[in-house]
C-alpha positions as a printed NumPy array, in Angstrom:
array([[-24.984,  -5.117,   8.513],
       [-24.489,  -8.602,   7.328],
       [-24.617,  -8.149,   3.452],
       [-23.041,  -5.459,   1.545],
       [-23.   ,  -4.867,  -2.084],
       [-20.922,  -2.934,  -4.122],
       [-23.208,  -2.401,  -7.247],
       [-21.529,  -3.088, -10.933],
       [-18.042,  -3.422,  -8.941],
       [-15.916,  -3.394, -12.337],
       [-16.689,   0.083, -12.552],
       [-17.858,   1.3  ,  -9.914],
       [-17.015,   5.262,  -8.665],
       [-15.666,   6.564,  -5.537],
       [-12.367,   4.623,  -5.079],
       [ -9.935,   6.292,  -2.69 ],
       [ -6.218,   7.366,  -3.792],
       [ -4.004,   4.99 ,  -1.597],
       [ -1.635,   7.055,  -3.839],
       [  1.992,   4.322,  -5.438],
       [  3.2  ,   1.266,  -4.982],
       [  5.218,   0.363,  -2.151],
       [  8.083,  -1.192,  -4.171],
       [  8.114,   0.287,  -7.887],
       [ 10.252,  -0.679, -10.52 ],
       [  8.898,   1.702, -12.894],
       [  9.007,   5.146, -13.581],
       [  6.762,   6.757, -13.117],
       [  5.351,   4.148,  -9.595],
       [  1.996,   2.587, -10.63 ],
       [ -0.743,   4.285,  -8.993],
       [ -3.414,   2.485,  -6.199],
       [ -6.622,   3.379,  -5.65 ],
       [ -9.126,   1.232,  -4.239],
       [-11.968,   0.831,  -1.552],
       [-11.841,  -1.076,   1.983],
       [-14.573,  -3.341,   3.006],
       [-14.924,  -4.272,   6.662],
       [-16.434,  -7.635,   7.391],
       [-17.686,  -7.239,  10.842],
       [-16.323, -10.243,  12.69 ],
       [-13.45 , -10.493,  10.534],
       [-11.694,  -7.833,  10.883],
       [ -7.917,  -9.352,  11.154],
       [ -9.24 , -10.458,   6.928],
       [ -8.747,  -7.296,   4.672],
       [-11.12 ,  -6.841,   1.43 ],
       [-12.37 ,  -4.687,  -1.128],
       [-11.473,  -2.892,  -4.431],
       [ -8.54 ,  -2.24 ,  -5.499],
       [ -6.87 ,  -0.475,  -8.884],
       [ -3.624,  -0.152, -10.298],
       [ -2.463,   2.024, -13.172],
       [ -0.033,   0.674, -15.338],
       [  4.137,   0.271, -14.633],
       [  5.509,  -2.77 , -12.863],
       [  6.261,  -3.459,  -9.159],
       [  7.606,  -6.016,  -6.713],
       [  4.421,  -7.431,  -4.908],
       [  4.535,  -6.755,  -1.567],
       [  1.737,  -8.666,   0.238],
       [  3.362, -11.39 ,   2.612],
       [ -0.117, -13.297,   4.036],
       [ -2.492, -15.004,   1.878],
       [ -4.566, -14.008,  -1.065],
       [ -7.508, -14.577,  -3.344],
       [ -7.589, -12.278,  -6.171],
       [-10.778, -11.222,  -8.837],
       [ -9.623,  -9.559, -12.069],
       [-12.919,  -7.248, -12.08 ],
       [-10.727,  -5.181, -15.186],
       [ -7.527,  -5.188, -17.087],
       [ -4.342,  -6.819, -17.922],
       [ -1.475,  -7.259, -16.319],
       [  1.139, -10.4  , -16.162],
       [  3.008, -11.77 , -12.727],
       [  6.218, -13.304, -12.524],
       [  6.653, -15.154,  -9.356],
       [ 10.223, -15.393,  -7.506],
       [ 10.502, -19.623,  -8.263],
       [  8.374, -19.623, -11.271],
       [  7.595, -18.963, -15.052],
       [  5.693, -15.442, -15.75 ],
       [  1.536, -16.115, -15.323],
       [ -0.482, -13.777, -17.858],
       [ -4.12 , -12.196, -15.963],
       [ -6.701, -10.483, -17.828],
       [-10.157,  -9.684, -16.229],
       [-12.449, -12.791, -15.099],
       [ -9.325, -14.893, -13.946],
       [ -9.287, -15.598, -10.094],
       [ -6.056, -16.744,  -8.896],
       [ -4.682, -17.777,  -5.118],
       [ -1.098, -16.775,  -3.266],
       [ -0.363, -18.353,  -0.611],
       [  1.714, -16.617,   2.048],
       [  5.211, -14.973,   1.374],
       [  4.444, -15.249,  -2.713],
       [  6.706, -12.73 ,  -3.777],
       [  7.212, -11.534,  -7.062],
       [  6.91 ,  -8.726, -10.297],
       [  3.771,  -7.799, -11.499],
       [  3.626,  -5.693, -15.04 ],
       [  0.222,  -4.21 , -14.908],
       [ -0.375,  -3.846, -18.77 ],
       [ -3.845,  -2.365, -18.8  ],
       [ -5.409,  -0.856, -15.383],
       [ -6.236,  -3.263, -12.944],
       [ -8.901,  -3.506, -11.063],
       [ -9.727,  -6.363,  -8.415],
       [-12.03 ,  -7.826,  -5.458],
       [ -9.374,  -8.413,  -2.923],
       [ -9.496, -10.985,   0.098],
       [ -6.262, -10.926,   2.408],
       [ -6.367, -13.131,   4.995],
       [ -4.061, -13.221,   7.568]])
């Protein structure tokens, strides 16, 4: 299929539980849900919808990532920089090996593209 669409992705149901974040800082650990979307011919590129409950955790993604936030509010503090406020409607581009800490204030939902 060449075209795939998720209608009203900011509020779409049917996300799968992905369990807790890998490197939690807060207790209880943030819980993840999501929906992976495969793009034929680009199997090494991971895409989909991701959602995270409030809390604090360390970013574990080593690849480059594009994120468009559909809902929620958070602060991301890169290892080598100042805190960045992020909210619904924002688009973020992370270079490979961008480390830092997420503080999720209200449940975040994003569309993501992770490029190897």
